[in-house]
PDB file of C-alpha atoms in Angstrom:
ATOM      1  CA  MET A  13      71.660  90.288  53.624  1.00 63.00           C
ATOM      2  CA  GLY A  14      75.063  89.300  52.352  1.00 68.00           C
ATOM      3  CA  LYS A  15      76.489  92.557  53.331  1.00 71.00           C
ATOM      4  CA  LEU A  16      74.721  92.437  56.776  1.00 63.00           C
ATOM      5  CA  ASN A  17      76.054  89.143  57.556  1.00 65.00           C
ATOM      6  CA  ASP A  18      79.758  90.055  56.603  1.00 68.00           C
ATOM      7  CA  ARG A  19      79.521  92.924  58.835  1.00 66.00           C
ATOM      8  CA  ILE A  20      78.351  90.811  61.681  1.00 64.00           C
ATOM      9  CA  THR A  21      80.983  88.170  61.045  1.00 68.00           C
ATOM     10  CA  ARG A  22      83.862  90.971  61.190  1.00 69.00           C
ATOM     11  CA  MET A  23      82.369  92.199  64.497  1.00 66.00           C
ATOM     12  CA  SER A  24      84.506  91.745  67.665  1.00 70.00           C
ATOM     13  CA  ALA A  25      83.131  89.301  69.822  1.00 70.00           C
ATOM     14  CA  GLY A  26      82.460  91.847  72.291  1.00 69.00           C
ATOM     15  CA  GLY A  27      80.153  93.943  69.577  1.00 69.00           C
ATOM     16  CA  ARG A  28      78.309  90.650  68.595  1.00 68.00           C
ATOM     17  CA  ALA A  29      77.484  89.997  72.246  1.00 70.00           C
ATOM     18  CA  VAL A  30      76.144  93.311  72.635  1.00 70.00           C
ATOM     19  CA  LEU A  31      74.120  93.183  69.447  1.00 68.00           C
ATOM     20  CA  ALA A  32      72.446  89.956  70.795  1.00 70.00           C
ATOM     21  CA  VAL A  33      71.686  91.536  73.962  1.00 65.00           C
ATOM     22  CA  ALA A  34      69.732  94.532  72.057  1.00 67.00           C
ATOM     23  CA  LEU A  35      68.031  92.160  69.786  1.00 71.00           C
ATOM     24  CA  LEU A  36      66.611  90.132  72.718  1.00 71.00           C
ATOM     25  CA  GLY A  37      65.836  93.410  74.425  1.00 67.00           C
ATOM     26  CA  ILE A  38      63.852  94.476  71.258  1.00 72.00           C
ATOM     27  CA  GLY A  39      61.997  90.833  71.240  1.00 70.00           C
ATOM     28  CA  ALA A  40      61.246  90.597  74.840  1.00 65.00           C
ATOM     29  CA  ALA A  41      59.601  94.477  74.781  1.00 63.00           C
ATOM     30  CA  ALA A  42      57.589  93.387  71.568  1.00 62.00           C
ATOM     31  CA  GLY A  43      56.551  89.973  73.195  1.00 61.00           C
ATOM     32  CA  GLY A  44      55.552  91.920  76.491  1.00 61.00           C
ATOM     33  CA  ALA A  45      53.488  94.580  74.657  1.00 57.00           C
ATOM     34  CA  GLY A  46      51.634  91.645  72.675  1.00 57.00           C
ATOM     35  CA  GLY A  47      51.078  89.875  75.827  1.00 58.00           C
ATOM     36  CA  ALA A  48      49.718  92.905  77.501  1.00 57.00           C
ATOM     37  CA  ALA A  49      47.382  93.435  74.653  1.00 57.00           C
ATOM     38  CA  LEU A  50      46.274  89.993  74.811  1.00 61.00           C
ATOM     39  CA  SER A  51      45.440  90.439  78.629  1.00 62.00           C
ATOM     40  CA  HIS A  52      43.238  93.152  78.477  1.00 57.00           C
ATOM     41  CA  PRO A  53      39.428  92.537  77.701  1.00 57.00           C
ATOM     42  CA  ALA A  54      38.345  93.681  74.094  1.00 55.00           C
ATOM     43  CA  ILE A  55      37.083  96.913  73.531  1.00 51.00           C
ATOM     44  CA  GLN A  56      33.187  97.001  72.601  1.00 55.00           C
ATOM     45  CA  MET A  57      32.380  99.845  70.213  1.00 54.00           C
ATOM     46  CA  ALA A  58      29.001 101.486  70.442  1.00 60.00           C
ATOM     47  CA  PRO A  59      26.541 101.723  67.391  1.00 57.00           C
ATOM     48  CA  THR A  60      26.584 105.259  66.124  1.00 67.00           C
ATOM     49  CA  VAL A  61      22.716 104.500  65.316  1.00 86.00           C
ATOM     50  CA  VAL A  62      20.145 104.306  68.678  1.00 92.00           C
ATOM     51  CA  THR A  63      17.751 101.931  68.400  1.00 93.00           C
ATOM     52  CA  PRO A  64      14.315 102.323  69.085  1.00 95.00           C
ATOM     53  CA  ILE A  65      12.955 100.537  72.161  1.00 95.00           C
ATOM     54  CA  ALA A  66      10.327  98.983  70.246  1.00 95.00           C
ATOM     55  CA  ARG A  67      13.051  97.193  67.846  1.00 94.00           C
ATOM     56  CA  LEU A  68      15.176  95.656  70.752  1.00 93.00           C
ATOM     57  CA  ALA A  69      13.550  92.221  70.430  1.00 91.00           C
ATOM     58  CA  THR A  70      14.844  92.019  66.865  1.00 91.00           C
ATOM     59  CA  SER A  71      18.423  93.581  67.606  1.00 88.00           C
ATOM     60  CA  GLN A  72      21.422  91.621  67.709  1.00 86.00           C
ATOM     61  CA  GLY A  73      24.798  92.375  69.200  1.00 87.00           C
ATOM     62  CA  ILE A  74      25.331  95.716  70.752  1.00 90.00           C
ATOM     63  CA  VAL A  75      22.505  98.144  70.703  1.00 93.00           C
ATOM     64  CA  THR A  76      22.321 101.829  71.883  1.00 94.00           C
ATOM     65  CA  ILE A  77      18.933 103.299  73.068  1.00 95.00           C
ATOM     66  CA  ARG A  78      18.159 106.462  74.275  1.00 95.00           C
ATOM     67  CA  GLY A  79      15.115 107.726  76.437  1.00 96.00           C
ATOM     68  CA  ARG A  80      13.809 108.988  79.786  1.00 97.00           C
ATOM     69  CA  VAL A  81      14.202 106.908  82.895  1.00 97.00           C
ATOM     70  CA  ALA A  82      10.621 105.952  83.566  1.00 97.00           C
ATOM     71  CA  GLU A  83      11.239 104.065  86.879  1.00 96.00           C
ATOM     72  CA  VAL A  84      13.812 102.468  89.479  1.00 94.00           C
ATOM     73  CA  TYR A  85      14.265  99.455  90.933  1.00 91.00           C
ATOM     74  CA  GLY A  86      17.268  99.057  92.598  1.00 86.00           C
ATOM     75  CA  ASP A  87      19.773  98.182  90.204  1.00 85.00           C
ATOM     76  CA  ARG A  88      17.158  97.990  87.342  1.00 94.00           C
ATOM     77  CA  PHE A  89      15.281 100.606  85.413  1.00 96.00           C
ATOM     78  CA  VAL A  90      12.496 101.075  82.740  1.00 97.00           C
ATOM     79  CA  MET A  91      13.667 103.334  79.879  1.00 97.00           C
ATOM     80  CA  ALA A  92      10.653 105.044  77.703  1.00 97.00           C
ATOM     81  CA  ASP A  93      11.234 106.414  74.178  1.00 96.00           C
ATOM     82  CA  GLY A  94       8.322 107.662  71.822  1.00 94.00           C
ATOM     83  CA  SER A  95       8.337 103.621  70.679  1.00 96.00           C
ATOM     84  CA  GLY A  96       7.913 101.854  73.909  1.00 96.00           C
ATOM     85  CA  ARG A  97       9.549 100.799  77.089  1.00 97.00           C
ATOM     86  CA  ALA A  98      12.631  98.516  78.122  1.00 96.00           C
ATOM     87  CA  MET A  99      13.540  97.259  81.378  1.00 96.00           C
ATOM     88  CA  VAL A 100      17.615  97.777  81.674  1.00 96.00           C
ATOM     89  CA  ASP A 101      19.834  95.550  84.211  1.00 95.00           C
ATOM     90  CA  ALA A 102      22.326  98.086  85.138  1.00 92.00           C
ATOM     91  CA  GLY A 103      24.072  95.821  87.682  1.00 88.00           C
ATOM     92  CA  ARG A 104      25.341  98.199  90.269  1.00 84.00           C
ATOM     93  CA  PRO A 105      26.190 101.468  88.963  1.00 85.00           C
ATOM     94  CA  ASP A 106      28.327 103.858  90.853  1.00 87.00           C
ATOM     95  CA  HIS A 107      25.677 106.505  89.987  1.00 87.00           C
ATOM     96  CA  PRO A 108      22.267 105.017  89.230  1.00 89.00           C
ATOM     97  CA  PRO A 109      20.116 107.112  87.025  1.00 92.00           C
ATOM     98  CA  VAL A 110      16.842 108.792  88.575  1.00 93.00           C
ATOM     99  CA  ALA A 111      13.177 108.808  87.553  1.00 96.00           C
ATOM    100  CA  GLY A 112      12.885 111.521  84.943  1.00 96.00           C
ATOM    101  CA  GLN A 113      16.521 111.450  83.609  1.00 96.00           C
ATOM    102  CA  THR A 114      17.330 111.361  80.154  1.00 96.00           C
ATOM    103  CA  ILE A 115      20.158 108.803  79.130  1.00 96.00           C
ATOM    104  CA  SER A 116      21.620 106.593  76.760  1.00 94.00           C
ATOM    105  CA  VAL A 117      22.184 103.003  77.306  1.00 94.00           C
ATOM    106  CA  GLN A 118      24.624 100.544  75.463  1.00 93.00           C
ATOM    107  CA  GLY A 119      24.378  96.884  76.126  1.00 93.00           C
ATOM    108  CA  ARG A 120      23.126  93.945  75.067  1.00 93.00           C
ATOM    109  CA  PHE A 121      18.962  92.894  74.907  1.00 93.00           C
ATOM    110  CA  ASP A 122      18.949  89.480  76.509  1.00 89.00           C
ATOM    111  CA  ASP A 123      16.010  87.588  78.026  1.00 89.00           C
ATOM    112  CA  GLY A 124      13.416  90.572  77.781  1.00 91.00           C
ATOM    113  CA  GLN A 125      15.842  92.866  79.003  1.00 93.00           C
ATOM    114  CA  LEU A 126      18.719  95.248  77.867  1.00 94.00           C
ATOM    115  CA  ARG A 127      21.710  94.211  79.833  1.00 94.00           C
ATOM    116  CA  ALA A 128      23.510  97.535  80.162  1.00 93.00           C
ATOM    117  CA  ALA A 129      27.614  97.956  79.602  1.00 92.00           C
ATOM    118  CA  TYR A 130      27.769 101.651  79.526  1.00 92.00           C
ATOM    119  CA  LEU A 131      25.553 104.530  80.808  1.00 92.00           C
ATOM    120  CA  VAL A 132      25.748 107.890  79.166  1.00 91.00           C
ATOM    121  CA  SER A 133      24.104 110.874  80.782  1.00 91.00           C
ATOM    122  CA  ALA A 134      22.932 113.992  78.985  1.00 90.00           C
ATOM    123  CA  ASN A 135      26.056 115.671  79.554  1.00 90.00           C
ATOM    124  CA  GLY A 136      28.189 112.960  77.913  1.00 87.00           C
ATOM    125  CA  THR A 137      29.656 111.465  81.080  1.00 89.00           C
ATOM    126  CA  VAL A 138      30.179 107.604  80.373  1.00 89.00           C
ATOM    127  CA  GLU A 139      29.530 105.256  83.167  1.00 90.00           C
ATOM    128  CA  GLN A 140      30.868 101.452  82.798  1.00 90.00           C
ATOM    129  CA  VAL A 141      28.117  99.280  84.489  1.00 91.00           C
ATOM    130  CA  GLY A 142      27.105  95.681  84.699  1.00 79.00           C
ATOM    131  CA  PRO A 143      29.499  93.108  86.300  1.00 65.00           C
ATOM    132  CA  ARG A 144      32.996  94.244  86.473  1.00 55.00           C
ATOM    133  CA  PRO A 145      35.539  92.105  84.240  1.00 55.00           C
ATOM    134  CA  GLY A 146      36.674  89.133  86.527  1.00 52.00           C
ATOM    135  CA  HIS A 147      33.391  89.643  88.916  1.00 47.00           C
ATOM    136  CA  GLY A 148      30.901  86.890  88.843  1.00 47.00           C
ATOM    137  CA  HIS A 149      27.588  87.152  89.908  1.00 44.00           C
ATOM    138  CA  PRO A 150      27.484  88.271  93.857  1.00 44.00           C
ATOM    139  CA  LYS A 151      26.522  84.728  94.617  1.00 42.00           C
ATOM    140  CA  GLU A 152      29.436  83.013  93.396  1.00 42.00           C
ATOM    141  CA  GLY A 153      33.131  82.889  94.092  1.00 42.00           C
ATOM    142  CA  PRO A 154      35.188  83.435  97.436  1.00 44.00           C
ATOM    143  CA  GLY A 155      33.143  84.284 100.577  1.00 44.00           C
ATOM    144  CA  HIS A 156      30.073  82.981  99.102  1.00 42.00           C
ATOM    145  CA  ARG A 157      28.601  80.647 101.817  1.00 46.00           C
ATOM    146  CA  PRO A 158      25.669  78.628 100.291  1.00 47.00           C
ATOM    147  CA  GLY A 159      22.615  78.207 102.476  1.00 47.00           C
ATOM    148  CA  PRO A 160      21.713  74.765 103.910  1.00 47.00           C
ATOM    149  CA  ALA A 161      21.148  71.797 101.217  1.00 45.00           C
ATOM    150  CA  ARG A 162      17.721  70.941 100.374  1.00 45.00           C
ATOM    151  CA  ASP A 163      16.356  67.648 101.565  1.00 45.00           C
ATOM    152  CA  GLU A 164      16.256  65.927  98.343  1.00 46.00           C
ATOM    153  CA  ASP A 165      20.046  67.242  97.543  1.00 45.00           C
ATOM    154  CA  ARG A 166      21.235  65.396 100.626  1.00 44.00           C
ATOM    155  CA  GLU A 167      22.890  62.011 100.776  1.00 49.00           C
ATOM    156  CA  GLY A 168      21.948  59.375 103.617  1.00 49.00           C
ATOM    157  CA  ALA A 169      18.988  57.694 104.871  1.00 48.00           C
ATOM    158  CA  PRO A 170      15.652  59.841 105.388  1.00 49.00           C
ATOM    159  CA  GLY A 171      15.670  59.515 109.264  1.00 48.00           C
ATOM    160  CA  ASP A 172      19.066  61.478 109.009  1.00 47.00           C
ATOM    161  CA  ARG A 173      17.133  64.548 107.751  1.00 47.00           C
ATOM    162  CA  GLU A 174      15.327  64.858 110.915  1.00 53.00           C
ATOM    163  CA  ALA A 175      18.005  64.344 113.263  1.00 51.00           C
ATOM    164  CA  PRO A 176      18.564  66.965 116.015  1.00 57.00           C
ATOM    165  CA  VAL A 177      21.488  69.173 115.671  1.00 56.00           C
ATOM    166  CA  PRO A 178      23.881  68.834 118.114  1.00 58.00           C
ATOM    167  CA  PRO A 179      24.800  71.817 120.623  1.00 61.00           C
ATOM    168  CA  PRO A 180      27.515  73.877 119.711  1.00 63.00           C
ATOM    169  CA  ALA A 181      30.580  72.768 121.609  1.00 64.00           C
ATOM    170  CA  GLY A 182      31.274  74.933 125.154  1.00 55.00           C
TER     171      GLY A 182
END
């Protein structure tokens, strides 16, 4: 370390300025890369072992099931394998599964259903499903207009609740 200090002190002022700028650039690049890594969501790794549907209720964490799509109900569908059946909540998939299709589903079993994160078709095509990062429930956030409040949630005298609504301004 002493030789390096000697070389730096013998450097011209311009050389030291160039070295300082280079070191700042390296630090900024490393900090920027670290900041970018922190801003991305964590990657979920799929378990390599398929969990039988009958064992979902005792599973914890991320699970993968494989089976046949038995029934489809909008953004939910029923998966069946040799051990049982399970309801899968896929959010709003771009390519919803169809009844009879064989697929794999990765997600978390919660509240009696599998909340899917990924659907994998028989040919290996992977689709990320469920709520997208940064997107909450469709009834939340900007653009959502809540319905009229219930009477018990409103403030004021009980007589105010039956007051006629004024006509729109003409």
